[in-house]
Amino acid sequence: MPRGAGAGQPPEAPARRLDPPAGAARLAGMTKSTVRYVCTACGAAFPKWAGHCEACSEWNSIVEEAADAGPALARTKPNAARKIAFVDLAGDAAPPPRAVVGIAELDRVLGGGLVAGSAVLLAGDPGIGKSTLLLQAAATLARGGARVLYVSGEEAIEQVRLRARRLGLADARLELAAAINLRDIVAALEAEAGVAVVVIDSIQTMWLDALESAPGSVAQVRACAFELIRLAKTRGFALFLVGHVTKDGAIAGPRVLEHMVDAVLYFEGDRGHQFRILRGVKNRFGATDEIGVFEMTDRGLAEVANPSALFLAERRGNIAGSAVFAGLEGTRPVLVEIQALLAPNPSGSPRRSVVGWDGGRLGMLLAVLETRCGLRLNASDVYLNIAGGLRIAEPAADLAVAAALLSAAADRPTDPGMVFFGEVGLSGEVRQVAQAEARLKEASKLGFASACLPRRVARGRGPLAAPDGLVLREVGHLADLVARFAPPADKSSA
Ligand SMILES: Nc1ncnc2c1ncn2[C@@H]1O[C@H](COP(=O)(O)OP(=O)(O)OP(=O)(O)O)[C@@H](O)[C@H]1O
Ligand SMILES: [Mg+2]
Ligand SMILES: [Zn+2]
């Protein structure tokens, strides 16, 4: 879970923790002024310790850390500054040179390949497959003739070799080192010429001896990243930094680096599912809404060229509470099943539980269904799940979520051959969403027969280019959808 959300419940007693593992002894001898308190989740610094970070709302993430000796600039001569030459906006500018990795799902998320001199942070939960992905990327680049250095701070050479053998990559001419001392790594990188790509796995294990704080601390992680990024810019190699999403407050998380790097990619997925999603959340050289879809196999990560088929693979038709959403991830249409379950709860404080969608958005939709469509859900727990572990951010999913909820409430399945998309407004109106044609095309490609979509208010819009044979069911208001699920016999009681 990369952003915000966090652990949810505050711990019972936010015990004060002072546990930088190795730096503790050193810290103990310090005066008060050389100590500060930083949030290991977001990097915010505070003068006092607190159990709760005001900047990112994380609990128990603030730790004591040695303050840096002060900016290095202050210690140099003021007249050593050089004059800056300002230039026009309209000058020569070439697009940045890119190296195509050769793994299409990764290249797409990167914005069309790896930019020379750029720094890419690959963040993800432990064990999700970060090392696997980067070893595959590094080996593919090396096979293409690029000089790639892979520095493992976490695993011994033998472990990386074993993984390479398992993935069938042992023949790739990758240059491998196991090291954590950043001074050594920087010296080694400075001595090498013609390096195209450097992988650091992981940034949290790197250690700069010039700093007092322990490896994994916010100061260490930032300082090490800064040195490596500076080197990448001056030497022109592309830098991959692996960053673990940490649950333990003692180690800095990848978010403390987000502003320093050029691109931030999150590798997500449910460990219970085989597939993994690579999502760009920041990219100075490309769009951020693209995703890459992979499947974890015993031979490593396999690219999934047709994610819709994968996400719908386990769908069983004719079950109440299920609706297929024709979504869009970046430029790619993706069909995914939305599942809703209602369970009676007369306690007066029903649960709303969401996996893969925004809880606030569900609350809004439930309110609209209650106030505008007369649906009574306040005596039911509502569970909403995006099947397969995909996380959806599009408001276009509103209509499909509403269909799943209505289907669950009526205990009548939605038409299994129908896809849904459309945004729902507060008055219950169904609004247009982007790229309707692309969504319809994907639905048709996967064998769907009809689509439920927003009514086209004809004002200068041409007819919708729907694929042949696909039946379009337009709805202008959520009440139109409600009417479809109403039992035919006793409409008056609904
Ligand atoms: N022998 C194996 N056969 C099949 N799959 C394996 C095997 N070993 C590891 N895996 C898969 O690879 C995953 C670990 O991948 P990887 O080490 O790349 O993850 P990571 O994100 O780098 O983890 P870490 O946080 O430990 O660095 C495992 O969760 C598992 O799914
Ligand atoms: Mg790893
Ligand atoms: Zn924070």
PDB file of N, CA and C and ligand atoms in Angstrom, residues 124-133 154-155 163 166 201 242 244 267 271 276 296-301, ligand 1:
ATOM      1  N   GLY A 124       8.235  -1.344  -3.350  1.00  0.00           N
ATOM      2  CA  GLY A 124       7.260  -2.421  -3.223  1.00  0.00           C
ATOM      3  C   GLY A 124       7.427  -3.159  -1.914  1.00  0.00           C
ATOM      4  N   ASP A 125       6.425  -3.923  -1.567  1.00  0.00           N
ATOM      5  CA  ASP A 125       6.464  -4.704  -0.338  1.00  0.00           C
ATOM      6  C   ASP A 125       7.570  -5.749  -0.407  1.00  0.00           C
ATOM      7  N   PRO A 126       8.052  -6.164   0.750  1.00  0.00           N
ATOM      8  CA  PRO A 126       9.058  -7.231   0.756  1.00  0.00           C
ATOM      9  C   PRO A 126       8.524  -8.481   0.056  1.00  0.00           C
ATOM     10  N   GLY A 127       9.365  -9.087  -0.761  1.00  0.00           N
ATOM     11  CA  GLY A 127       9.003 -10.349  -1.398  1.00  0.00           C
ATOM     12  C   GLY A 127       8.084 -10.236  -2.594  1.00  0.00           C
ATOM     13  N   ILE A 128       7.778  -9.032  -3.024  1.00  0.00           N
ATOM     14  CA  ILE A 128       6.813  -8.871  -4.101  1.00  0.00           C
ATOM     15  C   ILE A 128       7.432  -9.220  -5.460  1.00  0.00           C
ATOM     16  N   GLY A 129       8.765  -9.087  -5.547  1.00  0.00           N
ATOM     17  CA  GLY A 129       9.435  -9.434  -6.808  1.00  0.00           C
ATOM     18  C   GLY A 129      10.283  -8.326  -7.397  1.00  0.00           C
ATOM     19  N   LYS A 130      10.716  -7.398  -6.552  1.00  0.00           N
ATOM     20  CA  LYS A 130      11.511  -6.273  -7.051  1.00  0.00           C
ATOM     21  C   LYS A 130      12.852  -6.744  -7.610  1.00  0.00           C
ATOM     22  N   SER A 131      13.527  -7.599  -6.844  1.00  0.00           N
ATOM     23  CA  SER A 131      14.830  -8.082  -7.308  1.00  0.00           C
ATOM     24  C   SER A 131      14.670  -8.912  -8.575  1.00  0.00           C
ATOM     25  N   THR A 132      13.606  -9.677  -8.633  1.00  0.00           N
ATOM     26  CA  THR A 132      13.361 -10.498  -9.817  1.00  0.00           C
ATOM     27  C   THR A 132      13.173  -9.611 -11.045  1.00  0.00           C
ATOM     28  N   LEU A 133      12.326  -8.594 -10.905  1.00  0.00           N
ATOM     29  CA  LEU A 133      12.058  -7.702 -12.033  1.00  0.00           C
ATOM     30  C   LEU A 133      13.341  -7.012 -12.500  1.00  0.00           C
ATOM     31  N   GLU A 154      21.703  -6.696  -0.268  1.00  0.00           N
ATOM     32  CA  GLU A 154      20.807  -7.499   0.538  1.00  0.00           C
ATOM     33  C   GLU A 154      21.126  -8.971   0.440  1.00  0.00           C
ATOM     34  N   GLU A 155      21.543  -9.383  -0.728  1.00  0.00           N
ATOM     35  CA  GLU A 155      21.770 -10.804  -0.952  1.00  0.00           C
ATOM     36  C   GLU A 155      23.219 -11.035  -1.341  1.00  0.00           C
ATOM     37  N   ARG A 163      19.225 -17.108  -8.347  1.00  0.00           N
ATOM     38  CA  ARG A 163      18.022 -16.553  -8.954  1.00  0.00           C
ATOM     39  C   ARG A 163      18.202 -16.455 -10.469  1.00  0.00           C
ATOM     40  N   ARG A 166      17.758 -19.796 -11.992  1.00  0.00           N
ATOM     41  CA  ARG A 166      16.350 -20.201 -12.007  1.00  0.00           C
ATOM     42  C   ARG A 166      15.582 -19.470 -13.114  1.00  0.00           C
ATOM     43  N   ASP A 201      20.242  -2.569  -5.075  1.00  0.00           N
ATOM     44  CA  ASP A 201      19.193  -3.386  -4.436  1.00  0.00           C
ATOM     45  C   ASP A 201      19.608  -3.669  -2.996  1.00  0.00           C
ATOM     46  N   VAL A 242      16.145   0.196  -5.593  1.00  0.00           N
ATOM     47  CA  VAL A 242      15.061  -0.596  -5.004  1.00  0.00           C
ATOM     48  C   VAL A 242      14.757  -0.013  -3.633  1.00  0.00           C
ATOM     49  N   HIS A 244      12.256  -0.721  -0.274  1.00  0.00           N
ATOM     50  CA  HIS A 244      11.222  -1.546   0.368  1.00  0.00           C
ATOM     51  C   HIS A 244      10.165  -0.664   0.984  1.00  0.00           C
ATOM     52  N   PHE A 267       5.631  -1.495  -7.316  1.00  0.00           N
ATOM     53  CA  PHE A 267       5.353  -2.860  -7.728  1.00  0.00           C
ATOM     54  C   PHE A 267       4.372  -3.418  -6.718  1.00  0.00           C
ATOM     55  N   ARG A 271       0.037 -11.100  -2.516  1.00  0.00           N
ATOM     56  CA  ARG A 271       0.906 -12.268  -2.561  1.00  0.00           C
ATOM     57  C   ARG A 271       0.111 -13.532  -2.838  1.00  0.00           C
ATOM     58  N   ARG A 276       1.260  -9.268 -10.765  1.00  0.00           N
ATOM     59  CA  ARG A 276       1.870  -8.097 -10.155  1.00  0.00           C
ATOM     60  C   ARG A 276       1.615  -6.916 -11.078  1.00  0.00           C
ATOM     61  N   MET A 296       3.764 -13.730 -11.837  1.00  0.00           N
ATOM     62  CA  MET A 296       4.934 -14.352 -11.202  1.00  0.00           C
ATOM     63  C   MET A 296       4.892 -15.857 -11.452  1.00  0.00           C
ATOM     64  N   THR A 297       5.881 -16.328 -12.154  1.00  0.00           N
ATOM     65  CA  THR A 297       5.945 -17.766 -12.422  1.00  0.00           C
ATOM     66  C   THR A 297       7.255 -18.303 -11.826  1.00  0.00           C
ATOM     67  N   ASP A 298       7.458 -19.603 -11.870  1.00  0.00           N
ATOM     68  CA  ASP A 298       8.724 -20.109 -11.312  1.00  0.00           C
ATOM     69  C   ASP A 298       9.911 -19.752 -12.191  1.00  0.00           C
ATOM     70  N   ARG A 299       9.646 -19.285 -13.407  1.00  0.00           N
ATOM     71  CA  ARG A 299      10.728 -18.793 -14.275  1.00  0.00           C
ATOM     72  C   ARG A 299      10.798 -17.270 -14.245  1.00  0.00           C
ATOM     73  N   GLY A 300      10.224 -16.668 -13.204  1.00  0.00           N
ATOM     74  CA  GLY A 300      10.304 -15.216 -13.077  1.00  0.00           C
ATOM     75  C   GLY A 300       9.032 -14.532 -13.518  1.00  0.00           C
ATOM     76  N   LEU A 301       9.157 -13.245 -13.774  1.00  0.00           N
ATOM     77  CA  LEU A 301       7.977 -12.463 -14.113  1.00  0.00           C
ATOM     78  C   LEU A 301       7.703 -12.542 -15.606  1.00  0.00           C
TER      79      LEU A 301
HETATM   80  N1  LIG B   1      12.270 -21.049  -6.259  1.00  0.00           N
HETATM   81  C1  LIG B   1      11.244 -20.261  -6.577  1.00  0.00           C
HETATM   82  N2  LIG B   1      10.302 -20.704  -7.410  1.00  0.00           N
HETATM   83  C2  LIG B   1       9.271 -19.913  -7.749  1.00  0.00           C
HETATM   84  N3  LIG B   1       9.110 -18.678  -7.306  1.00  0.00           N
HETATM   85  C3  LIG B   1      10.015 -18.191  -6.481  1.00  0.00           C
HETATM   86  C4  LIG B   1      11.130 -18.945  -6.068  1.00  0.00           C
HETATM   87  N4  LIG B   1      11.853 -18.179  -5.238  1.00  0.00           N
HETATM   88  C5  LIG B   1      11.220 -17.007  -5.152  1.00  0.00           C
HETATM   89  N5  LIG B   1      10.120 -16.996  -5.890  1.00  0.00           N
HETATM   90  C6  LIG B   1       9.160 -15.902  -6.049  1.00  0.00           C
HETATM   91  O1  LIG B   1       9.848 -14.701  -6.058  1.00  0.00           O
HETATM   92  C7  LIG B   1       9.369 -13.862  -5.018  1.00  0.00           C
HETATM   93  C8  LIG B   1      10.492 -13.085  -4.404  1.00  0.00           C
HETATM   94  O2  LIG B   1      10.966 -12.276  -5.388  1.00  0.00           O
HETATM   95  P1  LIG B   1      12.094 -11.201  -5.110  1.00  0.00           P
HETATM   96  O3  LIG B   1      13.165 -11.770  -4.258  1.00  0.00           O
HETATM   97  O4  LIG B   1      12.438 -10.661  -6.430  1.00  0.00           O
HETATM   98  O5  LIG B   1      11.272 -10.137  -4.291  1.00  0.00           O
HETATM   99  P2  LIG B   1      11.812  -8.806  -3.633  1.00  0.00           P
HETATM  100  O6  LIG B   1      10.708  -7.828  -3.771  1.00  0.00           O
HETATM  101  O7  LIG B   1      13.129  -8.468  -4.166  1.00  0.00           O
HETATM  102  O8  LIG B   1      11.926  -9.298  -2.141  1.00  0.00           O
HETATM  103  P3  LIG B   1      12.871  -8.793  -0.976  1.00  0.00           P
HETATM  104  O9  LIG B   1      12.028  -7.876  -0.211  1.00  0.00           O
HETATM  105  O10 LIG B   1      13.147 -10.030  -0.200  1.00  0.00           O
HETATM  106  O11 LIG B   1      14.064  -8.184  -1.575  1.00  0.00           O
HETATM  107  C9  LIG B   1       8.743 -14.769  -4.037  1.00  0.00           C
HETATM  108  O12 LIG B   1       7.727 -14.146  -3.305  1.00  0.00           O
HETATM  109  C10 LIG B   1       8.224 -15.868  -4.906  1.00  0.00           C
HETATM  110  O13 LIG B   1       6.964 -15.513  -5.406  1.00  0.00           O
END
